[in-house]
Amino acid sequence: MTKFLEVINLVKHFPGVKANDGVNLTVHAGEVHSILGENGAGKSTLMKLIYGLYQPDSGEIRLDGKPVHFSSPRDAIRAGIGMVHQHFMLIPALTVTDNIVLGDEPGGIRYHRSEAEARVRALSEQYRLHVDPTARVEQLSVGLQQRVEILKALYRKAKLLILDEPTALLTPQETEELFAVVKHLKEQGIPVVFISHKLDEVRAIADTITVMRAGKTVQTLPIGDATPQQLANLMVGREVVLRIDKQPANPSGVVLNVENLHVVNSARQEKVRGVSMQVRAGEIFGLAGIDGNGQTELVDAIAGLLPVAGGRIHFQDQDITHLSTAERTARGIAYVPQDRQLDGLVLDFTLTENAILRDFHKHPFSKFGVMFSQPAKAYAEKLIHLFDVRPKDITRKAGDLSGGNQQKVILAREVSREPQLLIAVQPTRGLDVGAIEGIHRQLLRLRDEGKAILLVSLELDEILSLSDRIGVLHGGRLVGVVPGETATREQLGLMMTGMSQEQATKEGTTS
Amino acid sequence: MKSILRQLSTPVIAAVLAMLVGGIVAAAIGYNPLQVYGSLLSGAFGNAYNLGNTLAIATPLILIGLGIAVAFRAGLFNIGAEGQYWVAVMCAAWTGYHFTTLPGWLHIILCLLVAMVAGGLWAGIIPGLAKTYRGAHEVITTMMMSYIGILLCKYMIEEGPMRKPGSMPESEAVAQNTWLPVLSPSSPQLTIGLFIAIAAVIVVWFILFHTTIGFQLRTVGLNPRAARYAGIRVTWYTILALGLSGMLAGLAGGVQLLAMDHRLAEGFNTGYGYTGIVVSLLARNNPFGVIVSAIFFAALSTGGQNMQQVTNIPASLTDVLTGLIIFFVAAERLLPQVIQWYRRRTSRVRTSTAGEGPKSA
C-alpha cells in the first residue's frame, strides 16, 4: 500500500503545554485509520496541524511523499484534505446544496443553483450519501447533517477525510449508517482518519489504530492485534477496568415519584407529555432516548428549574411540585446538569467559589450573610483531592480546567452534599476512559450506599452498564421501562424511535 | 499578587497609551506636549487648593463609579446614574430645608438616607421591575428614567412647589448645620464627604466579596443560568443590584448637596453620572480601583481648567484624552487579537522560510 499521509516527529508547544511532542503517523491509501486517545492526548491538535489551523514548531507533514506546509485550512483543502468537525459548520437556514457549494459555487457572478444541485446529487449517488439536495439543513437530523458535512469535503475533492469524534451526537442506528458510509468511502479509495475515544467503535471500523497519550503517539497497530483491554491500557498508560463489576441492586423505598408530569419549555412547546415514573433508594434508573425527546425538560422540572404544567412530583413522600430550586436542593436533591459550562459552573469563579456554589449560604461557609473564606478553601481542597481534580490549585478559575476536570468539580460538589437523590445528565459526555471509569464508580458507590440515582444519557452503553432499570423517552412520553439486566442495545434503539416495548423486544430478537 | 498586577496592567496601559496619543495630538495642533501635561499636573495636584479641588470633584465620581461597578458586577448596565443623582438631590434638598429643628448630625444622616432611598428607588423600581417581569433592557429604562428625573427636578424649581420666591430658579438652601465640615481651610472645597465616599468603597467591597449577597450578585452577573441552578433568585438580585447602584448614585447627590451646592439649582453640577460610567470602566469594576480612577478623571477636569488658563490650550483637549482612554480600555480585547495576528504572520513567514536557516526562536 502507498503511504498517503505521513506525519514525522511533529512538535507543537503552547505556553506551558506540549500539545504534540513527537507525533508520528502514517496513513496508507485506502485504509480507515483510527486515532485513539483520551481527551487532552493531543488528537485535536494533531488534526489541526494537518488541517492547517495550527503551524508545527518542528517536524514534517508529507502528502504523497512530498513535504507540505499549510498556513491555513484553505491550503489543506486545496491539497485534498477534508475535515468534518465535531460541531458542524453548517448554516441551518440554507439548503443542503447551498451549504455544500458555499464558497465554491458553480457559475460566475450568477449562482447556477440547478447545476449545483445536479452536482450534489451526482456526488451523493457516487458515495451513497443519500440526502435531499433541496432540503433545508435545519430540517435534517444530526446524522443527515453529518452527511452534508462529508459531502462538503468531497465536493472540494477531498482525497483524505478526517472525522473528529463523528459519533458523539449520533443514535446507534445513525452510527451504523455512518460506518457503512465510511466503508464505502474506503472502497472508493478515500482513506479516512477516524478520531475517537470509544474503543468499541474503533474496533468496528478501523483497519489500523494509532494510540496517542500525553501528546505522543504511543503505538500503531493493525486492528487484528488489538484487544480492547490492551488499547485501553495504552490510552491511559495503566491497567484500566473496562467492565465495571456491579453488585445486584438492593432497592428499597421510593424516593422520587413522578405522576403524570407535563412540562412546557420556555419556547412554549410541551416537551414532557404525561410521564409517570418512580426512582427507588439504592437503584440507578437510566433514562434513554434520542436527544431532544424531553429528557432535559423532565429533569429540569424535577430539579425545579422549569415550572410544572401538570402532574405532581413527590420526593421522600412529600409534594415538591411547586418548591423552589433552593428548597429542593436543601431537601437533598443533587443535580449534575447536562451543560457543565452553561449551568453547572461559573467559569470565571475560582474552584473554591464553584465548590460552594450551591451551599454558600450554609454553615460553615457563611453566617448571618457574611462569608468565611477559610472553610470554603478547606472544603474545596478536600473535594479536589478526593476526586483528583487537576490542576490541584483551588485558586484557578473553573474555565481554566479541561472538560473532564470541570465535570469532576461538579460531580464532587454534588456527591459531597450527601444527597438522597442524584440526577446526573450525561455525566461522562466528552470524557476519556479513565475519567469515565472514576465517575461510574462514584455513581455505583452512591447507589450501594442506598441513594437514588436518576441517570440520563445518550450513550446506550453507559445506560446499559450502569442502570438497574431503564426507561425510554420518545416524544415526551415514557415508551416503557425495562430491567437493566435483560435490556439489549437493539431493543432500546428501537424503543427510542417510539416503538412499543413488546414490539421492540420482538424485532430486536428476530433481526 | 500576580493577578493584581495583571488586573492593573490593562487600565494603566490604556491610560498611558491615551496620554501618549493625546501628546501627539497636542503636538500636531501646535502645542508643546510637556507644557500641556505640566500645566495639567500642576492644575490638578500643584498646591493644597488645587489638590482639594481635585479630591472634591473625585468624591461624587467615586460614589457614582462605585454604583455603576456594582451593577456591572451583576451583569447590568446602569446608564441612568445622572438622573438617580438628580432625584436624590431633589429629595435631600427638600429634607434639608425642612426638619430644621433636628440636631445637625442627625439631619445630615437623614438627608443622606433620603438621598440613597430616592436614588435606589429611581433605579430599582421601574427599571428593575421592568427588567425582571417584562424583559425591558435596563440600558433603555435607566436612561429614560434619567431624563424623566432630570426634567422633574427642573420643573420643581422652575414652576413647581420647590421654587424659592425670587428671580432665580432654585430651591431654598438646606439648613446651615447640615453643611458638611471642611477638612482644611486651605482647600475650602474639600469636606468630609471624601471620607464618606471611601467608607462606601470599603462597605461595597466587603458586600461584594465577603457576603452571601455579593456572592449571589456576582454569580448572577457572571452566569445567570448557573445562578438559577444554584438556587439563587435571579430576579430579586437584578432588582437589588440596580437598587444598590442607584443608592450609591443617590448618596453621591446627597453628599454633593451638603458639601458644595446646598440647594437644588439650575446648572447644578451635571455630567457626573456619565463620567461615572468611564470611572467604573477604567477601574474594571474594582471598588478600590474606582478611587484611583475617579481621582484620575477629576484631575483631568481640574487640571484641564488650569491648562486653559495658563497655556491657552483649550480644556476640551482633556475630553480628547477621556475619549482615548475609553477607546483603549474598550480595546482590551482588541490588543490580544492584534498580538495573535502579528504572531501568526511571523510564524507564517517563518514556516515559508524554514529550511533556509536556523530559526530565531
PDB file of N, CA and C in Angstrom, chain B residues 287-323:
ATOM      1  N   PRO B 287     -13.808  47.928  43.344  1.00  0.00           N
ATOM      2  CA  PRO B 287     -14.154  49.043  44.235  1.00  0.00           C
ATOM      3  C   PRO B 287     -12.970  49.953  44.540  1.00  0.00           C
ATOM      4  N   PHE B 288     -11.810  49.381  44.873  1.00  0.00           N
ATOM      5  CA  PHE B 288     -10.676  50.244  45.205  1.00  0.00           C
ATOM      6  C   PHE B 288     -10.126  50.931  43.960  1.00  0.00           C
ATOM      7  N   GLY B 289     -10.189  50.225  42.854  1.00  0.00           N
ATOM      8  CA  GLY B 289      -9.769  50.834  41.596  1.00  0.00           C
ATOM      9  C   GLY B 289     -10.580  52.080  41.287  1.00  0.00           C
ATOM     10  N   VAL B 290     -11.847  52.074  41.735  1.00  0.00           N
ATOM     11  CA  VAL B 290     -12.717  53.217  41.481  1.00  0.00           C
ATOM     12  C   VAL B 290     -12.135  54.492  42.101  1.00  0.00           C
ATOM     13  N   ILE B 291     -11.521  54.378  43.267  1.00  0.00           N
ATOM     14  CA  ILE B 291     -10.945  55.574  43.917  1.00  0.00           C
ATOM     15  C   ILE B 291      -9.878  56.183  43.008  1.00  0.00           C
ATOM     16  N   VAL B 292      -8.938  55.342  42.569  1.00  0.00           N
ATOM     17  CA  VAL B 292      -7.844  55.824  41.725  1.00  0.00           C
ATOM     18  C   VAL B 292      -8.385  56.400  40.425  1.00  0.00           C
ATOM     19  N   SER B 293      -9.293  55.645  39.839  1.00  0.00           N
ATOM     20  CA  SER B 293      -9.840  56.049  38.555  1.00  0.00           C
ATOM     21  C   SER B 293     -10.619  57.366  38.678  1.00  0.00           C
ATOM     22  N   ALA B 294     -11.368  57.529  39.767  1.00  0.00           N
ATOM     23  CA  ALA B 294     -12.137  58.769  39.963  1.00  0.00           C
ATOM     24  C   ALA B 294     -11.198  59.960  40.130  1.00  0.00           C
ATOM     25  N   ILE B 295     -10.113  59.770  40.897  1.00  0.00           N
ATOM     26  CA  ILE B 295      -9.151  60.870  41.077  1.00  0.00           C
ATOM     27  C   ILE B 295      -8.518  61.226  39.730  1.00  0.00           C
ATOM     28  N   PHE B 296      -8.248  60.209  38.931  1.00  0.00           N
ATOM     29  CA  PHE B 296      -7.655  60.440  37.611  1.00  0.00           C
ATOM     30  C   PHE B 296      -8.555  61.334  36.759  1.00  0.00           C
ATOM     31  N   PHE B 297      -9.838  60.999  36.711  1.00  0.00           N
ATOM     32  CA  PHE B 297     -10.742  61.802  35.878  1.00  0.00           C
ATOM     33  C   PHE B 297     -10.998  63.175  36.494  1.00  0.00           C
ATOM     34  N   ALA B 298     -11.031  63.239  37.826  1.00  0.00           N
ATOM     35  CA  ALA B 298     -11.177  64.538  38.477  1.00  0.00           C
ATOM     36  C   ALA B 298      -9.982  65.417  38.142  1.00  0.00           C
ATOM     37  N   ALA B 299      -8.786  64.802  38.138  1.00  0.00           N
ATOM     38  CA  ALA B 299      -7.571  65.556  37.826  1.00  0.00           C
ATOM     39  C   ALA B 299      -7.614  66.078  36.399  1.00  0.00           C
ATOM     40  N   LEU B 300      -8.127  65.263  35.480  1.00  0.00           N
ATOM     41  CA  LEU B 300      -8.258  65.731  34.104  1.00  0.00           C
ATOM     42  C   LEU B 300      -9.143  66.970  34.052  1.00  0.00           C
ATOM     43  N   SER B 301     -10.191  66.960  34.875  1.00  0.00           N
ATOM     44  CA  SER B 301     -11.126  68.073  34.851  1.00  0.00           C
ATOM     45  C   SER B 301     -10.525  69.343  35.470  1.00  0.00           C
ATOM     46  N   THR B 302      -9.995  69.245  36.689  1.00  0.00           N
ATOM     47  CA  THR B 302      -9.423  70.444  37.319  1.00  0.00           C
ATOM     48  C   THR B 302      -8.159  70.876  36.593  1.00  0.00           C
ATOM     49  N   GLY B 303      -7.327  69.898  36.231  1.00  0.00           N
ATOM     50  CA  GLY B 303      -6.101  70.225  35.516  1.00  0.00           C
ATOM     51  C   GLY B 303      -6.398  70.864  34.173  1.00  0.00           C
ATOM     52  N   GLY B 304      -7.454  70.421  33.519  1.00  0.00           N
ATOM     53  CA  GLY B 304      -7.814  70.973  32.217  1.00  0.00           C
ATOM     54  C   GLY B 304      -8.169  72.445  32.312  1.00  0.00           C
ATOM     55  N   GLN B 305      -8.894  72.797  33.368  1.00  0.00           N
ATOM     56  CA  GLN B 305      -9.239  74.212  33.526  1.00  0.00           C
ATOM     57  C   GLN B 305      -7.978  75.058  33.711  1.00  0.00           C
ATOM     58  N   ASN B 306      -7.082  74.539  34.552  1.00  0.00           N
ATOM     59  CA  ASN B 306      -5.822  75.253  34.787  1.00  0.00           C
ATOM     60  C   ASN B 306      -5.021  75.389  33.501  1.00  0.00           C
ATOM     61  N   MET B 307      -5.001  74.289  32.728  1.00  0.00           N
ATOM     62  CA  MET B 307      -4.262  74.265  31.478  1.00  0.00           C
ATOM     63  C   MET B 307      -4.762  75.375  30.546  1.00  0.00           C
ATOM     64  N   GLN B 308      -6.075  75.516  30.505  1.00  0.00           N
ATOM     65  CA  GLN B 308      -6.654  76.532  29.636  1.00  0.00           C
ATOM     66  C   GLN B 308      -6.237  77.929  30.088  1.00  0.00           C
ATOM     67  N   GLN B 309      -6.265  78.154  31.413  1.00  0.00           N
ATOM     68  CA  GLN B 309      -5.918  79.482  31.927  1.00  0.00           C
ATOM     69  C   GLN B 309      -4.448  79.796  31.707  1.00  0.00           C
ATOM     70  N   VAL B 310      -3.579  78.808  31.985  1.00  0.00           N
ATOM     71  CA  VAL B 310      -2.137  79.072  31.966  1.00  0.00           C
ATOM     72  C   VAL B 310      -1.587  79.103  30.547  1.00  0.00           C
ATOM     73  N   THR B 311      -1.998  78.140  29.720  1.00  0.00           N
ATOM     74  CA  THR B 311      -1.321  77.978  28.433  1.00  0.00           C
ATOM     75  C   THR B 311      -2.206  78.274  27.236  1.00  0.00           C
ATOM     76  N   ASN B 312      -3.457  78.668  27.479  1.00  0.00           N
ATOM     77  CA  ASN B 312      -4.368  78.935  26.376  1.00  0.00           C
ATOM     78  C   ASN B 312      -4.719  77.696  25.557  1.00  0.00           C
ATOM     79  N   ILE B 313      -4.341  76.509  26.045  1.00  0.00           N
ATOM     80  CA  ILE B 313      -4.749  75.301  25.347  1.00  0.00           C
ATOM     81  C   ILE B 313      -6.193  75.027  25.725  1.00  0.00           C
ATOM     82  N   PRO B 314      -7.045  74.760  24.762  1.00  0.00           N
ATOM     83  CA  PRO B 314      -8.452  74.530  25.111  1.00  0.00           C
ATOM     84  C   PRO B 314      -8.620  73.346  26.052  1.00  0.00           C
ATOM     85  N   ALA B 315      -9.444  73.540  27.080  1.00  0.00           N
ATOM     86  CA  ALA B 315      -9.656  72.468  28.059  1.00  0.00           C
ATOM     87  C   ALA B 315     -10.285  71.241  27.405  1.00  0.00           C
ATOM     88  N   SER B 316     -10.879  71.463  26.229  1.00  0.00           N
ATOM     89  CA  SER B 316     -11.518  70.319  25.570  1.00  0.00           C
ATOM     90  C   SER B 316     -10.503  69.266  25.139  1.00  0.00           C
ATOM     91  N   LEU B 317      -9.210  69.614  25.172  1.00  0.00           N
ATOM     92  CA  LEU B 317      -8.202  68.580  24.899  1.00  0.00           C
ATOM     93  C   LEU B 317      -8.330  67.444  25.909  1.00  0.00           C
ATOM     94  N   THR B 318      -8.738  67.801  27.148  1.00  0.00           N
ATOM     95  CA  THR B 318      -8.915  66.725  28.143  1.00  0.00           C
ATOM     96  C   THR B 318     -10.056  65.796  27.744  1.00  0.00           C
ATOM     97  N   ASP B 319     -11.032  66.350  27.013  1.00  0.00           N
ATOM     98  CA  ASP B 319     -12.104  65.467  26.520  1.00  0.00           C
ATOM     99  C   ASP B 319     -11.548  64.473  25.503  1.00  0.00           C
ATOM    100  N   VAL B 320     -10.596  64.956  24.701  1.00  0.00           N
ATOM    101  CA  VAL B 320      -9.933  64.059  23.755  1.00  0.00           C
ATOM    102  C   VAL B 320      -9.245  62.938  24.528  1.00  0.00           C
ATOM    103  N   LEU B 321      -8.555  63.310  25.609  1.00  0.00           N
ATOM    104  CA  LEU B 321      -7.873  62.298  26.429  1.00  0.00           C
ATOM    105  C   LEU B 321      -8.873  61.287  26.972  1.00  0.00           C
ATOM    106  N   THR B 322      -9.995  61.811  27.508  1.00  0.00           N
ATOM    107  CA  THR B 322     -11.016  60.909  28.050  1.00  0.00           C
ATOM    108  C   THR B 322     -11.477  59.933  26.977  1.00  0.00           C
ATOM    109  N   GLY B 323     -11.736  60.464  25.792  1.00  0.00           N
ATOM    110  CA  GLY B 323     -12.178  59.607  24.699  1.00  0.00           C
ATOM    111  C   GLY B 323     -11.151  58.536  24.364  1.00  0.00           C
TER     112      GLY B 323
END
